[in-house]
Short mmCIF file of C-alpha atoms in Angstrom, two decimals:
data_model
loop_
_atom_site.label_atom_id
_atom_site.label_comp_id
_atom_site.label_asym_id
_atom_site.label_seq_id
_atom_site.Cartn_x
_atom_site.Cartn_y
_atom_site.Cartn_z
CA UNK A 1 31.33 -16.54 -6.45
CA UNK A 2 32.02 -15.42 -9.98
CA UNK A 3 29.41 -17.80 -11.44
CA UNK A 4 26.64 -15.61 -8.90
CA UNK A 5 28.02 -12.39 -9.95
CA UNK A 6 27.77 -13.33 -13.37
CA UNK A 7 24.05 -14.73 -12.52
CA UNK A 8 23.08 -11.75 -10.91
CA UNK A 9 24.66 -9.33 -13.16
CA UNK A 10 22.24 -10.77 -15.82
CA UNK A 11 19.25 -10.70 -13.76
CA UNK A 12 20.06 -6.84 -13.04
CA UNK A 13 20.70 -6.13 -16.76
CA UNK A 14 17.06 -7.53 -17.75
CA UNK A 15 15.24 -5.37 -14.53
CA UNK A 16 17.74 -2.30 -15.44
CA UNK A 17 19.65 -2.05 -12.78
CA UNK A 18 23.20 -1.02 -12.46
CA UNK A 19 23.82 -2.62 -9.33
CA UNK A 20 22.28 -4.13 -5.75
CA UNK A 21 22.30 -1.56 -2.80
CA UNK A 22 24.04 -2.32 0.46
CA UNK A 23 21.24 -4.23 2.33
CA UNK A 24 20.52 -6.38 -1.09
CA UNK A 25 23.96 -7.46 -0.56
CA UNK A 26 23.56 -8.33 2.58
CA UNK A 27 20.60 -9.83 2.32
CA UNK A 28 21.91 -12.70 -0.72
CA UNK A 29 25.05 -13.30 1.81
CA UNK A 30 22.84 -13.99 4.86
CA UNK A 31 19.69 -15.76 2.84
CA UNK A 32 21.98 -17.81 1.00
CA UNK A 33 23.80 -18.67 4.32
CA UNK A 34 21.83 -18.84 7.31
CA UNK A 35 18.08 -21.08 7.67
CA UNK A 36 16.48 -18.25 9.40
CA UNK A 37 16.63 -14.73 8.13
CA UNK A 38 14.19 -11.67 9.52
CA UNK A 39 14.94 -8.73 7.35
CA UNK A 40 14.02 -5.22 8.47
CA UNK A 41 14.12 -2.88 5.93
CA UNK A 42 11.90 0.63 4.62
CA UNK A 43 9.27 0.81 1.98
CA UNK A 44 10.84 1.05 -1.53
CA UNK A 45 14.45 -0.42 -0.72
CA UNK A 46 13.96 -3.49 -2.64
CA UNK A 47 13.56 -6.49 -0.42
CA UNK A 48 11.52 -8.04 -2.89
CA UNK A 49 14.49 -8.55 -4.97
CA UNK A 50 16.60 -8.82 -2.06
CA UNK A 51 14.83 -12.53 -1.55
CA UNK A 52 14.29 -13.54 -4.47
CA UNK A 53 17.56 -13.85 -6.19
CA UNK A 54 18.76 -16.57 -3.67
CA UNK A 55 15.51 -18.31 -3.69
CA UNK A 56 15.75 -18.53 -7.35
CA UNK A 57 19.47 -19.47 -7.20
CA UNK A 58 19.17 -22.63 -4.83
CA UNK A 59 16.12 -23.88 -7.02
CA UNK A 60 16.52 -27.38 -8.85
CA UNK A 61 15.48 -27.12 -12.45
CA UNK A 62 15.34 -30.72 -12.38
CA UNK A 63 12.52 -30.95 -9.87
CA UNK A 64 8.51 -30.22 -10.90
CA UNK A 65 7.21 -29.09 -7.91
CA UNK A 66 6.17 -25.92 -5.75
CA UNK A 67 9.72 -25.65 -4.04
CA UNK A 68 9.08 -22.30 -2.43
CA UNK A 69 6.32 -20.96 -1.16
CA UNK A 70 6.34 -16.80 -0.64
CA UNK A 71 3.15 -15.50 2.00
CA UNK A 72 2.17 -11.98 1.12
CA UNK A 73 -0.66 -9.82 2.70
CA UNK A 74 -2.33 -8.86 -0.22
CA UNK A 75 -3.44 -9.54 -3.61
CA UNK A 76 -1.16 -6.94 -5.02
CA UNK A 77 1.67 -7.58 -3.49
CA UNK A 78 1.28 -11.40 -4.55
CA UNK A 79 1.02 -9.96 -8.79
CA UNK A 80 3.79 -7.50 -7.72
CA UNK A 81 6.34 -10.18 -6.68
CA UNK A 82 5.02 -12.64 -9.73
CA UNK A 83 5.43 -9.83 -11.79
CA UNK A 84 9.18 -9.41 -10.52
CA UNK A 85 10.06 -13.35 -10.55
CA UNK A 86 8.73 -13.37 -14.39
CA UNK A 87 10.47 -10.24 -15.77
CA UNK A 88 14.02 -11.48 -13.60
CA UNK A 89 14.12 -14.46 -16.44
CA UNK A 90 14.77 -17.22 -14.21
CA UNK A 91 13.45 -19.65 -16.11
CA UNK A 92 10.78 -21.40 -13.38
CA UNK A 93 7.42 -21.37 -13.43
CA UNK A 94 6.31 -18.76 -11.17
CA UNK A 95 2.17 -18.33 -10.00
CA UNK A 96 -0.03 -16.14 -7.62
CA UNK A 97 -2.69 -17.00 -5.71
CA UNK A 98 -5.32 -14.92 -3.72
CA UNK A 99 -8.70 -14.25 -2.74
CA UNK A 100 -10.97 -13.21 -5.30
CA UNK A 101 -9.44 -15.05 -8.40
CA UNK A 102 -11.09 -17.76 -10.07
CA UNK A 103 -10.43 -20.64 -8.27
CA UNK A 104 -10.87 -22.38 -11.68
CA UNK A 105 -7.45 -20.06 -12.92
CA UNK A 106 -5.83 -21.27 -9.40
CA UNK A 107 -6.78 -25.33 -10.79
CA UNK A 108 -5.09 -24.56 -14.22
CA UNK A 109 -1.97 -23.04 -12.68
CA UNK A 110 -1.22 -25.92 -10.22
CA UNK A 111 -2.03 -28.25 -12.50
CA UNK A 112 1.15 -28.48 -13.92
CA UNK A 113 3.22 -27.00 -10.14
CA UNK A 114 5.40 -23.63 -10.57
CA UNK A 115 8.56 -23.89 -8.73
CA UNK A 116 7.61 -20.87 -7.26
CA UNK A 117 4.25 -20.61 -5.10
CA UNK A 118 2.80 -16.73 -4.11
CA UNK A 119 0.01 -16.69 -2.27
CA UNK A 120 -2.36 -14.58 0.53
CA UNK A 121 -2.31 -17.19 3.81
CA UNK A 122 -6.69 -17.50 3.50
CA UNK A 123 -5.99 -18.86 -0.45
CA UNK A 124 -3.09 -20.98 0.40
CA UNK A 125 -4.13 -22.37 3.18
CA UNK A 126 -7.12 -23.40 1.40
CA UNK A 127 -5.43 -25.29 -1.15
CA UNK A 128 -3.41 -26.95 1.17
CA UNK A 129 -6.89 -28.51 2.77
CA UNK A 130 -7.94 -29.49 -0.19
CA UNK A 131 -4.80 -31.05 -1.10
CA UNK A 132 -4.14 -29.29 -4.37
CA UNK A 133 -0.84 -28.30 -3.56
CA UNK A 134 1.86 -30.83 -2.90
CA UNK A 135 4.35 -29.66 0.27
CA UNK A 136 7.09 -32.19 0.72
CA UNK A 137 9.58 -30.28 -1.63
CA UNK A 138 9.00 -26.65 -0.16
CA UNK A 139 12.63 -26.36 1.24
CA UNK A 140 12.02 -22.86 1.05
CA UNK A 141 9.44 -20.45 2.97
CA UNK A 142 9.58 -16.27 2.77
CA UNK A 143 6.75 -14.52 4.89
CA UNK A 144 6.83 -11.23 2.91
CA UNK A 145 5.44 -7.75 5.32
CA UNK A 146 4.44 -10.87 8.23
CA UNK A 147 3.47 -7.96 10.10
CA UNK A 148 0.88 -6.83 8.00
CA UNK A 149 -0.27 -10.10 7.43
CA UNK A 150 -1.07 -10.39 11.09
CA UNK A 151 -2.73 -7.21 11.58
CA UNK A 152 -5.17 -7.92 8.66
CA UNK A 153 -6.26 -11.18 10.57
CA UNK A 154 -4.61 -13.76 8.87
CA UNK A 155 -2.74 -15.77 12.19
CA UNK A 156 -4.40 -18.63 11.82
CA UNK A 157 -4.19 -19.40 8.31
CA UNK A 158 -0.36 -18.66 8.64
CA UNK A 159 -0.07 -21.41 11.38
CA UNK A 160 -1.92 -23.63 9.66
CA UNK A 161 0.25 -23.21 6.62
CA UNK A 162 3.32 -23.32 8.54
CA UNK A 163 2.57 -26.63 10.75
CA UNK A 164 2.07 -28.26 7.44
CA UNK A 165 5.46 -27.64 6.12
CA UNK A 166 7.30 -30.72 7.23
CA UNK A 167 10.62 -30.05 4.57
CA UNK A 168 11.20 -26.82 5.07
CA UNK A 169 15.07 -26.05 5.32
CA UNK A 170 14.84 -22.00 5.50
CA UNK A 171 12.46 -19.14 6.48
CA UNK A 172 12.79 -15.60 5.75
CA UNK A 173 10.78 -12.59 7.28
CA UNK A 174 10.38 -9.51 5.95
CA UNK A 175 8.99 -6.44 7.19
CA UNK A 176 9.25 -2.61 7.13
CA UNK A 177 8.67 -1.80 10.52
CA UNK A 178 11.37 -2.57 13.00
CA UNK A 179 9.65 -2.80 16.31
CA UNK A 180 7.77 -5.88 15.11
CA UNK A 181 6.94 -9.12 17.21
CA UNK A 182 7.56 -12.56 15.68
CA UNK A 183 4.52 -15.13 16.77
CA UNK A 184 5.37 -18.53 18.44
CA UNK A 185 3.96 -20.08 15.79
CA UNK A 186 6.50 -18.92 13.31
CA UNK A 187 9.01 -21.30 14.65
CA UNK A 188 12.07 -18.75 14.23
CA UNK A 189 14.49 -19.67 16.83
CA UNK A 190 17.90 -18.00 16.35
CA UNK A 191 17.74 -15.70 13.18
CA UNK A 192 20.51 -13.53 11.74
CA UNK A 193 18.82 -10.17 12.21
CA UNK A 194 19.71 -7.96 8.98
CA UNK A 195 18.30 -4.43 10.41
CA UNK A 196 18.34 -1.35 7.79
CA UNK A 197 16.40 1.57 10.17
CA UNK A 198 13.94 3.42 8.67
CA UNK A 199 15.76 7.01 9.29
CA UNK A 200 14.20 9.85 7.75
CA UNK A 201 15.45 10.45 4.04
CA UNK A 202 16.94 13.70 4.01
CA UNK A 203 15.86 14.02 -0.23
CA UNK A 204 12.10 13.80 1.89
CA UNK A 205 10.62 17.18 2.35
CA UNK A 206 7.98 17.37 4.32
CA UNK A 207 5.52 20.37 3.91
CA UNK A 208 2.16 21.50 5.82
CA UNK A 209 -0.65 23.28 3.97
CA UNK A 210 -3.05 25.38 5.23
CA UNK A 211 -6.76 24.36 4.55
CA UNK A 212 -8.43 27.43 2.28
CA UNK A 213 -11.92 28.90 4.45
CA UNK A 214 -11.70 25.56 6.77
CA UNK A 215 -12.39 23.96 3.63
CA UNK A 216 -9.82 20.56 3.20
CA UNK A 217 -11.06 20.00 -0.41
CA UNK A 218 -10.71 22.71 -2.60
CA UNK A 219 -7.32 23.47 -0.38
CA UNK A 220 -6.88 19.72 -1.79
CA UNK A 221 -7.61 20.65 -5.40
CA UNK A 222 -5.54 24.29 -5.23
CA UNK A 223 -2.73 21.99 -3.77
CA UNK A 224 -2.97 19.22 -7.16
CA UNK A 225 -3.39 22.43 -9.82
CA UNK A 226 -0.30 23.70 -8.23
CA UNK A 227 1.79 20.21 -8.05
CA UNK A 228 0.74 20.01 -12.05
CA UNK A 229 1.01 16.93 -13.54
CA UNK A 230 3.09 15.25 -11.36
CA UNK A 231 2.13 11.96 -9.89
CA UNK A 232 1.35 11.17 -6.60
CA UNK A 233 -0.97 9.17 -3.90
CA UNK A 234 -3.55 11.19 -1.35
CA UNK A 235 -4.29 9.49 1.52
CA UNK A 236 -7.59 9.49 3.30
CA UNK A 237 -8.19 6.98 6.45
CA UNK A 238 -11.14 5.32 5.38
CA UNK A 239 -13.05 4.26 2.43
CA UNK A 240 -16.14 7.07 2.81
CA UNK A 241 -13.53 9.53 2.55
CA UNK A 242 -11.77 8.37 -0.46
CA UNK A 243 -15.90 8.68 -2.21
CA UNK A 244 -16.29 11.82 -0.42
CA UNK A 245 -12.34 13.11 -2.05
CA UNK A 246 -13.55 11.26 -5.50
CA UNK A 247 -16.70 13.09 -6.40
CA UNK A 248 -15.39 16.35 -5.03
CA UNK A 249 -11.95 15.95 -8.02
CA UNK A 250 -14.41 14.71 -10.39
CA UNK A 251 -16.51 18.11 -10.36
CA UNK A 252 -13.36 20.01 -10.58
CA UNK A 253 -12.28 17.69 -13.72
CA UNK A 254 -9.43 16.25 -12.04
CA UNK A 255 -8.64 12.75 -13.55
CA UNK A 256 -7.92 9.51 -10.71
CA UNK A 257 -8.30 6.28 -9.59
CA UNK A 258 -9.19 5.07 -6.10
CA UNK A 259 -7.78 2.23 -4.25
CA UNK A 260 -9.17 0.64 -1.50
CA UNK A 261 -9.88 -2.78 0.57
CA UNK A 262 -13.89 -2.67 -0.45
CA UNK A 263 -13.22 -2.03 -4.05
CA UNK A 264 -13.71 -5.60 -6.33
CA UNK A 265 -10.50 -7.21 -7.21
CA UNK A 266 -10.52 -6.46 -11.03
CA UNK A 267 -11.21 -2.53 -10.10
CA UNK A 268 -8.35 -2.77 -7.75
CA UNK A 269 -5.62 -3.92 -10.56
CA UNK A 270 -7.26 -1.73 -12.90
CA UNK A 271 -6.93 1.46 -11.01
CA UNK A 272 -3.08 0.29 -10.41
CA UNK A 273 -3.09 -0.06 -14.35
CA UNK A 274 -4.01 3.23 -14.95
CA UNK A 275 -1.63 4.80 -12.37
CA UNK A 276 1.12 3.01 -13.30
CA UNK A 277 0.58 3.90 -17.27
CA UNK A 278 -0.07 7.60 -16.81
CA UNK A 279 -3.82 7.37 -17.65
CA UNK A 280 -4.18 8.74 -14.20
CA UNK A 281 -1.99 10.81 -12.46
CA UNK A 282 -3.15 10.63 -9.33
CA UNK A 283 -4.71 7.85 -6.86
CA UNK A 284 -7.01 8.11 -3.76
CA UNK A 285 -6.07 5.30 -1.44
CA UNK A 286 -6.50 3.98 2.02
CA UNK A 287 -3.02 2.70 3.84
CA UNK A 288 -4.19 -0.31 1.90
CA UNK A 289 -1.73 1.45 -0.57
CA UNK A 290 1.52 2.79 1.78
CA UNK A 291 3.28 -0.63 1.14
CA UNK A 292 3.29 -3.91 -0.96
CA UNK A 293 1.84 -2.41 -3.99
CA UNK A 294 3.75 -2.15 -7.75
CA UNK A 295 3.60 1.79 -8.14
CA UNK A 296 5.72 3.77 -10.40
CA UNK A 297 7.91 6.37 -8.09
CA UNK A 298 5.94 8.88 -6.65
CA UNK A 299 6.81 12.90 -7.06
CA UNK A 300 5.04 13.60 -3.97
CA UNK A 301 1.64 12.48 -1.40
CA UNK A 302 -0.30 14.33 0.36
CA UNK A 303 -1.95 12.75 3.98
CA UNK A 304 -5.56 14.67 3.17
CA UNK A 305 -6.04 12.87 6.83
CA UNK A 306 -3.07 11.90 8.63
CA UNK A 307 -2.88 8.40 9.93
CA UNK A 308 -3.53 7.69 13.57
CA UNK A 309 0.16 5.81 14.15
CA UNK A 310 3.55 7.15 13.42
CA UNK A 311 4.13 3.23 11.63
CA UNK A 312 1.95 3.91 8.82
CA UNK A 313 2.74 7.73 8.50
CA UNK A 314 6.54 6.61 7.85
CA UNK A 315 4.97 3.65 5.57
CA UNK A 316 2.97 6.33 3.78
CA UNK A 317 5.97 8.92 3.38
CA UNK A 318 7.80 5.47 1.72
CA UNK A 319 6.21 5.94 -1.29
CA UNK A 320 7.99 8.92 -2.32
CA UNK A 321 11.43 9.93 -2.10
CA UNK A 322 12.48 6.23 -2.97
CA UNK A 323 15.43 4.76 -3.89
CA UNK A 324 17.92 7.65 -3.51
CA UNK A 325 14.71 9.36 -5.23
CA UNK A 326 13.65 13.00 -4.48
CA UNK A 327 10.10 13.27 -3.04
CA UNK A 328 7.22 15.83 -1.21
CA UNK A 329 5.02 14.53 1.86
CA UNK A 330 2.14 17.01 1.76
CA UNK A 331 -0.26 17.49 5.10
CA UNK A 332 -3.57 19.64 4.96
CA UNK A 333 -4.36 20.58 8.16
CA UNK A 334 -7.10 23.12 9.75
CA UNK A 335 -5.10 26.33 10.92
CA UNK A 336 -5.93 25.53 14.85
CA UNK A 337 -5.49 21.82 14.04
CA UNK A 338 -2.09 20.70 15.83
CA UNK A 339 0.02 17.97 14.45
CA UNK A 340 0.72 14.84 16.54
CA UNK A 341 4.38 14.82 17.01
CA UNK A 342 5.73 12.60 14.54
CA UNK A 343 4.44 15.05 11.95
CA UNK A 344 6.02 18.24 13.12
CA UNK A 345 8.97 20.45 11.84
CA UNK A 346 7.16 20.55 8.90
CA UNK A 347 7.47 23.75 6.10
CA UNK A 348 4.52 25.87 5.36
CA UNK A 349 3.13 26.23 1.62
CA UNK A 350 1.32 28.71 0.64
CA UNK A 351 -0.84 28.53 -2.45
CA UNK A 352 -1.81 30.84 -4.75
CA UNK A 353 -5.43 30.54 -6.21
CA UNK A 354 -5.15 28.47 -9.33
CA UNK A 355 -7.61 27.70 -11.88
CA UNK A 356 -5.62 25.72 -14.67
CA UNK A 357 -7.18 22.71 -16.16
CA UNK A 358 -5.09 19.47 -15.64
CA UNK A 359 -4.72 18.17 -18.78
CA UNK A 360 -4.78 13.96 -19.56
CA UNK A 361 -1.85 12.89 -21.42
CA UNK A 362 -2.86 9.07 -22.02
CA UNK A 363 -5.46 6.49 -22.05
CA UNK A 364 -5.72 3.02 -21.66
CA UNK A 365 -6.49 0.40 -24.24
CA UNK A 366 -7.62 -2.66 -23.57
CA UNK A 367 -6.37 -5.77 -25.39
CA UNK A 368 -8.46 -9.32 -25.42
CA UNK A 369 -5.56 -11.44 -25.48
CA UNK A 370 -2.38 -12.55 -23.24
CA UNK A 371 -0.04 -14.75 -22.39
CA UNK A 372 -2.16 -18.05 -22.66
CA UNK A 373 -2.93 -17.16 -26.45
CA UNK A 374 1.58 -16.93 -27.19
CA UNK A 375 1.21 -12.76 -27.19
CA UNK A 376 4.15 -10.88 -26.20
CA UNK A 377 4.78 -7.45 -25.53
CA UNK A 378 6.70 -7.68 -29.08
CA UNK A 379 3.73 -8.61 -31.16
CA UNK A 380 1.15 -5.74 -29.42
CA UNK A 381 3.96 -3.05 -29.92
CA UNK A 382 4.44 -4.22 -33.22
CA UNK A 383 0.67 -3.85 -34.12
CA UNK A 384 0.63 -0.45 -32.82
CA UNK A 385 4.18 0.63 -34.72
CA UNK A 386 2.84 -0.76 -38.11
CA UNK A 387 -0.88 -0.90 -38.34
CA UNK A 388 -1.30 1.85 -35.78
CA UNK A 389 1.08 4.12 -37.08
CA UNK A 390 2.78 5.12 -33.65
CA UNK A 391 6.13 6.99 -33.25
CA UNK A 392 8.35 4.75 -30.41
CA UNK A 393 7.50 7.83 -27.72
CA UNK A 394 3.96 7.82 -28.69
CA UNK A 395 3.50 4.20 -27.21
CA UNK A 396 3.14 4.13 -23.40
CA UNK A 397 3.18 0.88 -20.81
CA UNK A 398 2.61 -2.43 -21.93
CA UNK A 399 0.92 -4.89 -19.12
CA UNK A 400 0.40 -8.16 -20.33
CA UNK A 401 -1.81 -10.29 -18.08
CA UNK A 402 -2.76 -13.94 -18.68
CA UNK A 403 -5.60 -13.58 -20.98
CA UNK A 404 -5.80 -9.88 -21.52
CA UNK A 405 -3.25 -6.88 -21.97
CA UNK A 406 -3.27 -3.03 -21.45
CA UNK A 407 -1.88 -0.73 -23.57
CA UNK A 408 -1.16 3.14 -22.64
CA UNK A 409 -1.45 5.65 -26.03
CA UNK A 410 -1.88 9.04 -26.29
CA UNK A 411 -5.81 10.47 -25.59
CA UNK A 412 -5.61 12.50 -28.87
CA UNK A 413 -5.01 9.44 -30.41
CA UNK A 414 -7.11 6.80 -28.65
CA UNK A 415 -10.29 6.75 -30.67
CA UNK A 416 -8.39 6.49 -33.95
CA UNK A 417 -6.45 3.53 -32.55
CA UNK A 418 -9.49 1.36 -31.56
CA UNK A 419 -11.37 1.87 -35.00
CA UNK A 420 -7.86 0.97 -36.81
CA UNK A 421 -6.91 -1.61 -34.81
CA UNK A 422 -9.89 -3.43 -33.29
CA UNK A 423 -10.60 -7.26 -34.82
CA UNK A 424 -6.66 -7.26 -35.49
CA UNK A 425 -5.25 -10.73 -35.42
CA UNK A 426 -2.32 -10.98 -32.78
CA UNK A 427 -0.73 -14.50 -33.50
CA UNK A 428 -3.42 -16.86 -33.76
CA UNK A 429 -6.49 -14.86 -32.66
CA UNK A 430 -8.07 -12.36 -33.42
CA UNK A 431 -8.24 -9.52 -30.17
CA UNK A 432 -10.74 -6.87 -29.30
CA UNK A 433 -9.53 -3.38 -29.17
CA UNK A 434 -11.64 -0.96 -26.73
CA UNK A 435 -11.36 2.11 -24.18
CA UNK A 436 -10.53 1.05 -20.85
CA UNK A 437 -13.38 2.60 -18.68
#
């Protein structure tokens, strides 16, 4: 016990955090325990973490091969938990897999197997007909949001990929909705239920606003001018809205990203990027984004259309007021719209005309070099503290991908950086230095 603690505690020190919460706790007990564990658990409580540190801890570091294998629903929640596994220091090779990459990256990265497999069920399940991915040492099998993975379509794949486990020794569920069905095919047969309800935060206020002249937009943009520049997610329920909400910010100046299924993979991560760094404040998004995305913690969102199920309304209210976390759930609403139930009891806000320009604080650079040429996060923050001249508060996020990196500096600044520091040699190689568009 006092060699996990002491495990753990070093773990926590590297992510910066003082301590696990409650159902974390739980969650190491039972997983380490018990073969089958379905964990129920809100938006932003940390399951990811929850699983992974007794995954990681019943790993042999003697053994080269994929000896768990982690399902996720989406791309970003596969870089999210790769992202985690990586920055935790564990020591094991760790990769992602997913629709839309390369599949000549996906032939590089199992070349040599990670102990660690994550993976959407259509890319895995793939691999796993063509053979590239060996299965007789996965002892261990987490299904991360299973629900969601179902209701985007992927049943099959997932019982494909789960009669071909023949060694498997322990499954764990995940989910944040608790009324949630577990398919046949899952083979769970007596789990220890770990059930954390998803009661309403009380540091969540919830407020209504009034839509300006019937008009939802500019009652949209009054509503951001008056929130300032604090960061936060709008909703819309599909992708026509989120163009429609796009051009109608970009008139009125308002920096953003967008986020949505039929957006290409690379614009996807980018627009995360950019939201995460500060570049952009705020992000339009489908549901796509009310779970399983990396996010920084929101100040508020607004539902510029509420969703249709009380599910992904309490999904969508997740992404704010995390983590102990104070946080606003905005809706704009017509003044003889009514609310469906689940979104009622809400305040009233009343705006005040506003015509304040939001100003950008940062831009993004990007860097053409990563991880496969021996950069750190070291050497690029060292480039921009000595050739670049930067103050320690005037050098934002750091993301360092594979082959590339992104780099968050000031916008006053961002011009003068690129002609400085483009055609700088990082290590071995030479990188390009541009704007990130």
């Amino acid at each position: 016990m006092q060699g996990k603690n002491k495990d753990i505690k070093a773990i926590l020190d590297k992510l910066g955090i003082a301590a696990l919460n409650p159902m974390q706790e739980s969650a190491y007990e039972a997983i380490s325990s018990q073969p089958e564990v379905v964990l129920l658990s809100p938006t932003g409580t940390g399951k990811t973490l929850a699983f992974l540190l007794p995954l990681i801890a019943a790993l042999d570091p003697e053994l080269t091969a994929v000896q768990a294998l982690i399902l996720v629903p989406s791309r970003e929640l596969a870089l999210q938990i790769e992202q985690v596994t990586r920055e935790m220091g564990s020591g094991f090779k760790t990769n992602a897999v997913y629709g839309g990459r390369a599949g000549a990256k996906d032939k590089l990265d199992l070349k040599h197997p990670p102990a660690i497999l994550i993976g959407t069920p259509g890319r895995i399940a793939d691999h796993m007909r063509r053979g590239t991915i060996a299965t007789d040492h996965i002892k261990t099998l987490v299904l991360d949001e299973f629900d969601k993975s179902l209701e985007v379509g992927f049943a099959d794949e997932m019982s494909a990929i789960l009669s071909s486990l023949r060694s498997v020794k322990k499954k764990v569920l995940t989910s944040a909705t608790q009324k949630v069905k577990i398919p046949a095919f899952m083979g769970i047969r007596n789990p220890k239920y770990l059930n954390f309800p998803g009661e309403s935060s009380p540091r969540l206020q919830l407020k209504t606003v009034l839509a300006t002249n019937k008009n939802t937009l500019e009652t949209l943009v009054q509503l951001l001018r008056h929130l300032g520049g604090k960061n936060g997610i709008v909703f819309c329920n599909l992708k026509e809205s989120i163009q429609t909400v796009s051009d109608y910010l970009a008139v009125n100046a308002i920096d953003h990203s967008c986020f949505y299924g039929g957006l290409e993979q690379v614009d996807r991560e980018r627009a995360l990027i950019k939201f995460r760094n500060g570049t952009h404040r705020i992000l339009i998004a489908t549901d796509l984004a009310a779970r399983g995305i990396d996010v920084p913690k929101m100040d508020f969102i607004i539902h510029y259309q509420l969703p249709l199920t009380e599910d992904e309304f309490v999904h969508r209210n997740g992404r704010t007021a995390r983590m102990n976390s104070q946080g606003t759930a905005y809706m704009i609403r017509l003044e003889k719209e009514s609310l469906p139930p689940f979104a009622k009891g809400a305040e009233v806000l009343t705006l005040k005309p506003n015509h304040e320009k939001l100003t950008k604080a940062w831009e993004t650079l990007f860097i053409s070099g990563g991880r496969k040429d021996k950069i750190s996060k070291g050497d690029i923050a060292g480039l921009f503290f000595k050739q670049g001249k930067l103050s320690k508060d005037e050098l934002g996020v750091i993301e360092l991908k594979q082959d590339c990196a992104f780099v968050a500096v000031p916008t006053s600044k961002a011009k003068q950086l690129i002609q400085q520091l483009n055609n700088s040699p990082l290590k071995k190689k030479k990188v390009r230095i541009s704007l990130l568009a």
